[in-house]
mmCIF file of C-alpha atoms in Angstrom:
data_model
loop_
_atom_site.group_PDB
_atom_site.id
_atom_site.type_symbol
_atom_site.label_atom_id
_atom_site.label_comp_id
_atom_site.label_asym_id
_atom_site.label_seq_id
_atom_site.Cartn_x
_atom_site.Cartn_y
_atom_site.Cartn_z
ATOM 1 C CA MET A 1 -0.123 -0.068 0.107
ATOM 2 C CA SER A 2 1.303 3.368 -0.674
ATOM 3 C CA LEU A 3 1.148 6.237 1.569
ATOM 4 C CA ARG A 4 -1.466 9.050 1.564
ATOM 5 C CA LEU A 5 -1.742 12.468 2.927
ATOM 6 C CA GLY A 6 -2.607 12.150 6.553
ATOM 7 C CA ASP A 7 -1.407 8.608 7.017
ATOM 8 C CA LYS A 8 1.359 8.500 9.709
ATOM 9 C CA ALA A 9 4.839 8.486 8.243
ATOM 10 C CA PRO A 10 6.437 4.927 8.924
ATOM 11 C CA ASN A 11 9.154 5.202 11.662
ATOM 12 C CA PHE A 12 12.577 3.186 10.537
ATOM 13 C CA GLN A 13 15.875 2.809 11.749
ATOM 14 C CA ALA A 14 18.586 3.467 9.071
ATOM 15 C CA LYS A 15 22.475 3.587 8.629
ATOM 16 C CA THR A 16 23.373 7.325 7.463
ATOM 17 C CA SER A 17 26.281 9.149 6.507
ATOM 18 C CA ALA A 18 26.347 10.757 9.859
ATOM 19 C CA GLY A 19 25.549 7.376 11.624
ATOM 20 C CA ASP A 20 22.624 5.325 12.987
ATOM 21 C CA ILE A 21 19.194 7.048 13.459
ATOM 22 C CA ASP A 22 15.738 6.372 14.300
ATOM 23 C CA PHE A 23 13.738 8.671 12.124
ATOM 24 C CA TYR A 24 11.127 9.671 15.116
ATOM 25 C CA GLU A 25 14.173 10.388 17.275
ATOM 26 C CA TYR A 26 15.925 12.409 14.689
ATOM 27 C CA LEU A 27 12.736 14.542 13.997
ATOM 28 C CA GLY A 28 11.439 15.103 17.452
ATOM 29 C CA ASP A 29 9.087 17.699 17.087
ATOM 30 C CA SER A 30 10.610 19.245 14.228
ATOM 31 C CA TRP A 31 8.954 19.325 10.567
ATOM 32 C CA GLY A 32 10.721 16.932 8.295
ATOM 33 C CA VAL A 33 11.416 16.403 4.843
ATOM 34 C CA LEU A 34 12.599 12.943 3.615
ATOM 35 C CA PHE A 35 13.483 12.903 -0.162
ATOM 36 C CA SER A 36 14.882 10.068 -2.183
ATOM 37 C CA HIS A 37 17.398 10.221 -5.141
ATOM 38 C CA PRO A 38 18.324 7.606 -7.964
ATOM 39 C CA GLY A 39 21.819 7.536 -7.005
ATOM 40 C CA ASP A 40 25.071 8.586 -5.847
ATOM 41 C CA TYR A 41 27.615 10.116 -8.186
ATOM 42 C CA THR A 42 25.013 11.310 -10.729
ATOM 43 C CA PRO A 43 24.580 14.913 -12.058
ATOM 44 C CA VAL A 44 20.909 15.804 -10.962
ATOM 45 C CA CYS A 45 21.352 14.349 -7.567
ATOM 46 C CA THR A 46 24.273 16.391 -6.956
ATOM 47 C CA THR A 47 22.817 19.261 -7.602
ATOM 48 C CA GLU A 48 19.969 18.623 -5.528
ATOM 49 C CA LEU A 49 21.431 17.768 -2.636
ATOM 50 C CA GLY A 50 23.982 20.967 -3.053
ATOM 51 C CA LYS A 51 20.922 22.911 -3.323
ATOM 52 C CA THR A 52 19.627 21.375 0.098
ATOM 53 C CA ALA A 53 22.940 22.219 1.741
ATOM 54 C CA ALA A 54 22.832 25.542 0.725
ATOM 55 C CA LEU A 55 19.462 26.097 1.986
ATOM 56 C CA LYS A 56 20.252 25.079 5.383
ATOM 57 C CA ASP A 57 19.249 28.308 7.221
ATOM 58 C CA GLU A 58 16.034 28.509 5.309
ATOM 59 C CA PHE A 59 15.445 24.734 6.373
ATOM 60 C CA ALA A 60 16.222 25.826 10.024
ATOM 61 C CA LYS A 61 14.222 28.899 10.505
ATOM 62 C CA ARG A 62 11.127 26.943 9.636
ATOM 63 C CA ASN A 63 12.135 24.063 12.074
ATOM 64 C CA VAL A 64 12.300 21.652 9.601
ATOM 65 C CA LYS A 65 14.972 18.499 9.517
ATOM 66 C CA VAL A 66 16.172 17.167 6.200
ATOM 67 C CA LEU A 67 16.882 13.476 4.989
ATOM 68 C CA ALA A 68 18.184 12.273 2.102
ATOM 69 C CA LEU A 69 17.749 8.261 0.844
ATOM 70 C CA SER A 70 19.264 6.298 -1.914
ATOM 71 C CA VAL A 71 19.944 2.425 -1.991
ATOM 72 C CA ASP A 72 23.823 3.399 -2.048
ATOM 73 C CA SER A 73 25.980 2.485 0.710
ATOM 74 C CA VAL A 74 27.235 4.767 3.608
ATOM 75 C CA GLU A 75 30.778 4.390 2.232
ATOM 76 C CA SER A 76 29.524 5.670 -1.151
ATOM 77 C CA HIS A 77 27.650 8.542 0.504
ATOM 78 C CA HIS A 78 31.026 9.644 2.167
ATOM 79 C CA GLY A 79 32.894 9.511 -1.084
ATOM 80 C CA TRP A 80 29.924 11.466 -3.207
ATOM 81 C CA ILE A 81 29.551 14.110 -0.423
ATOM 82 C CA GLY A 82 33.192 15.377 -1.100
ATOM 83 C CA ASP A 83 32.000 15.683 -4.652
ATOM 84 C CA ILE A 84 28.998 17.460 -3.773
ATOM 85 C CA ASN A 85 30.984 19.939 -1.638
ATOM 86 C CA GLU A 86 33.679 20.621 -4.152
ATOM 87 C CA THR A 87 31.211 21.067 -7.170
ATOM 88 C CA GLN A 88 28.639 22.903 -5.216
ATOM 89 C CA GLY A 89 30.357 25.192 -2.805
ATOM 90 C CA VAL A 90 28.795 23.852 -0.020
ATOM 91 C CA GLU A 91 28.976 21.718 3.104
ATOM 92 C CA VAL A 92 26.572 18.886 2.892
ATOM 93 C CA ASN A 93 25.095 19.268 6.683
ATOM 94 C CA PHE A 94 22.172 16.516 6.771
ATOM 95 C CA PRO A 95 22.201 12.549 6.616
ATOM 96 C CA ILE A 96 21.876 10.354 3.904
ATOM 97 C CA ILE A 97 20.271 7.075 4.523
ATOM 98 C CA ALA A 98 21.750 4.519 3.215
ATOM 99 C CA ASP A 99 18.642 1.743 2.219
ATOM 100 C CA GLU A 100 20.668 -1.107 0.749
ATOM 101 C CA ASP A 101 18.011 -3.516 1.501
ATOM 102 C CA ARG A 102 15.394 -1.085 0.152
ATOM 103 C CA LYS A 103 13.359 -1.570 3.427
ATOM 104 C CA ILE A 104 12.555 2.272 3.875
ATOM 105 C CA SER A 105 12.052 2.617 -0.123
ATOM 106 C CA GLU A 106 9.372 -0.042 -0.135
ATOM 107 C CA ALA A 107 7.833 1.410 3.242
ATOM 108 C CA TYR A 108 7.696 4.948 1.426
ATOM 109 C CA ASP A 109 6.994 3.734 -2.132
ATOM 110 C CA MET A 110 9.875 5.138 -3.400
ATOM 111 C CA ILE A 111 10.709 2.466 -6.154
ATOM 112 C CA HIS A 112 8.392 2.728 -9.291
ATOM 113 C CA PRO A 113 9.368 -0.387 -11.240
ATOM 114 C CA ASN A 114 8.236 1.035 -14.732
ATOM 115 C CA ALA A 115 10.817 3.930 -14.058
ATOM 116 C CA SER A 116 13.525 1.728 -12.738
ATOM 117 C CA VAL A 117 13.433 -1.612 -11.045
ATOM 118 C CA ASN A 118 16.263 -1.066 -8.954
ATOM 119 C CA ALA A 119 16.736 2.635 -8.095
ATOM 120 C CA THR A 120 14.497 5.148 -6.287
ATOM 121 C CA VAL A 121 12.679 7.872 -8.182
ATOM 122 C CA ARG A 122 12.704 11.451 -6.726
ATOM 123 C CA SER A 123 9.963 10.969 -3.941
ATOM 124 C CA LEU A 124 9.705 13.992 -1.486
ATOM 125 C CA PHE A 125 7.804 13.622 1.742
ATOM 126 C CA ILE A 126 7.034 16.566 4.374
ATOM 127 C CA ILE A 127 5.989 15.272 7.347
ATOM 128 C CA GLY A 128 4.404 17.168 10.461
ATOM 129 C CA PRO A 129 5.451 17.151 14.079
ATOM 130 C CA ASP A 130 2.501 14.896 14.372
ATOM 131 C CA LYS A 131 4.475 12.496 12.179
ATOM 132 C CA ALA A 132 1.544 12.535 9.416
ATOM 133 C CA VAL A 133 2.370 12.970 6.029
ATOM 134 C CA LYS A 134 1.456 16.443 4.909
ATOM 135 C CA LEU A 135 3.004 16.428 1.210
ATOM 136 C CA ILE A 136 3.859 13.989 -1.363
ATOM 137 C CA ILE A 137 5.676 14.749 -4.732
ATOM 138 C CA THR A 138 7.185 12.728 -7.186
ATOM 139 C CA TYR A 139 9.353 13.884 -9.889
ATOM 140 C CA PRO A 140 11.210 11.805 -12.685
ATOM 141 C CA ALA A 141 14.947 10.954 -12.287
ATOM 142 C CA SER A 142 15.538 13.223 -15.247
ATOM 143 C CA THR A 143 13.933 16.098 -13.590
ATOM 144 C CA GLY A 144 15.620 17.956 -10.732
ATOM 145 C CA ARG A 145 13.159 19.357 -7.800
ATOM 146 C CA ASN A 146 12.196 22.937 -7.617
ATOM 147 C CA PHE A 147 13.182 23.612 -3.873
ATOM 148 C CA GLN A 148 11.689 27.263 -3.909
ATOM 149 C CA GLU A 149 8.200 25.311 -4.332
ATOM 150 C CA ILE A 150 9.386 23.288 -1.428
ATOM 151 C CA LEU A 151 10.025 25.888 1.045
ATOM 152 C CA ARG A 152 6.658 27.424 -0.343
ATOM 153 C CA VAL A 153 4.573 24.530 0.596
ATOM 154 C CA ILE A 154 6.501 24.394 3.939
ATOM 155 C CA ASP A 155 5.324 28.181 4.790
ATOM 156 C CA SER A 156 1.737 27.247 3.681
ATOM 157 C CA LEU A 157 1.659 24.093 5.719
ATOM 158 C CA GLN A 158 2.839 25.699 8.764
ATOM 159 C CA LEU A 159 0.439 28.662 8.155
ATOM 160 C CA THR A 160 -2.732 26.242 8.143
ATOM 161 C CA ALA A 161 -1.417 24.303 11.102
ATOM 162 C CA ASN A 162 -0.910 27.545 12.952
ATOM 163 C CA TYR A 163 -3.429 30.414 11.845
ATOM 164 C CA GLY A 164 -6.406 28.280 10.202
ATOM 165 C CA VAL A 165 -5.821 29.786 6.643
ATOM 166 C CA ALA A 166 -5.246 28.378 3.365
ATOM 167 C CA THR A 167 -2.976 29.595 0.412
ATOM 168 C CA PRO A 168 -4.255 30.493 -2.968
ATOM 169 C CA ALA A 169 -2.922 29.661 -6.396
ATOM 170 C CA ASP A 170 0.657 30.887 -6.916
ATOM 171 C CA TRP A 171 0.793 32.319 -3.053
ATOM 172 C CA LYS A 172 4.126 33.533 -2.016
ATOM 173 C CA ASP A 173 5.274 34.265 1.344
ATOM 174 C CA GLY A 174 3.866 37.807 2.671
ATOM 175 C CA GLU A 175 0.810 37.801 0.308
ATOM 176 C CA ASP A 176 -2.912 37.443 1.088
ATOM 177 C CA VAL A 177 -4.101 34.202 2.363
ATOM 178 C CA VAL A 178 -7.567 32.591 2.336
ATOM 179 C CA VAL A 179 -9.546 32.005 5.657
ATOM 180 C CA VAL A 180 -10.695 28.388 5.950
ATOM 181 C CA PRO A 181 -14.326 27.375 5.150
ATOM 182 C CA ALA A 182 -14.428 26.057 8.880
ATOM 183 C CA ILE A 183 -14.288 29.467 10.502
ATOM 184 C CA LYS A 184 -17.746 31.191 10.085
ATOM 185 C CA THR A 185 -17.398 34.906 8.716
ATOM 186 C CA GLU A 186 -18.655 36.357 12.145
ATOM 187 C CA ASP A 187 -15.717 34.831 13.810
ATOM 188 C CA ILE A 188 -13.211 36.355 11.323
ATOM 189 C CA PRO A 189 -12.674 39.617 13.062
ATOM 190 C CA ALA A 190 -11.867 38.403 16.426
ATOM 191 C CA LYS A 191 -9.214 35.722 14.719
ATOM 192 C CA PHE A 192 -7.994 37.920 12.105
ATOM 193 C CA PRO A 193 -7.625 41.491 13.376
ATOM 194 C CA LYS A 194 -5.940 42.764 10.374
ATOM 195 C CA GLY A 195 -9.311 42.648 8.709
ATOM 196 C CA TYR A 196 -10.600 40.566 5.598
ATOM 197 C CA LYS A 197 -12.256 40.833 2.349
ATOM 198 C CA ALA A 198 -15.432 38.656 1.364
ATOM 199 C CA ILE A 199 -15.473 38.264 -2.270
ATOM 200 C CA LYS A 200 -18.118 35.519 -1.781
ATOM 201 C CA PRO A 201 -19.225 33.929 1.183
ATOM 202 C CA TYR A 202 -17.188 30.687 0.660
ATOM 203 C CA LEU A 203 -14.107 33.152 -0.415
ATOM 204 C CA ARG A 204 -12.605 35.623 2.159
ATOM 205 C CA ILE A 205 -9.539 37.152 1.896
ATOM 206 C CA THR A 206 -7.102 38.256 4.737
ATOM 207 C CA PRO A 207 -3.477 39.454 5.148
ATOM 208 C CA GLN A 208 -0.804 36.771 6.140
ATOM 209 C CA PRO A 209 -1.222 36.758 9.897
ATOM 210 C CA ASN A 210 2.464 36.190 10.715
ATOM 211 C CA LYS A 211 3.425 39.362 8.960
#
């Protein structure tokens, strides 16, 4: 069975480039991003892990911990990290999981046989502090991820969790947001003192509450 939004993310123990971890213990009360890549020493993956390392501060200020995964060994990861640091001008600062037996890949449905029998596709999971799956994005091996979109989605998910708002199409941090339908119009002024605009009874817009 593949994971779906709202499912509890499976816990696991793993060997990583940063030592042995328990996934839930590693996350603690933080949000998590778990993403797979098809293989070490591959070009697109090298740029992706470099970008992840470069965004260390962006993830940290959102209270997000990151883990990467492939079916390669810890020894392979260590050698490849040197190449990533050299070519991307970064210091890889997050664990890369060595899923040689593919147990984690199978639990998270990261291997799509019609794409590759052996390698993981570019799956990405955002996991909340409650350990529930909040977002799933899957890219083919040939397409590198858009990390600005990943940060945008984290911002949106955290706004929903903390303030009861949703984000409209193409929303960017700092722009107006949508009051969720569960909040009655008469309750909006107390909850959103910056004001709101009712375009339709079901479409109520308010300034981003944490700005």
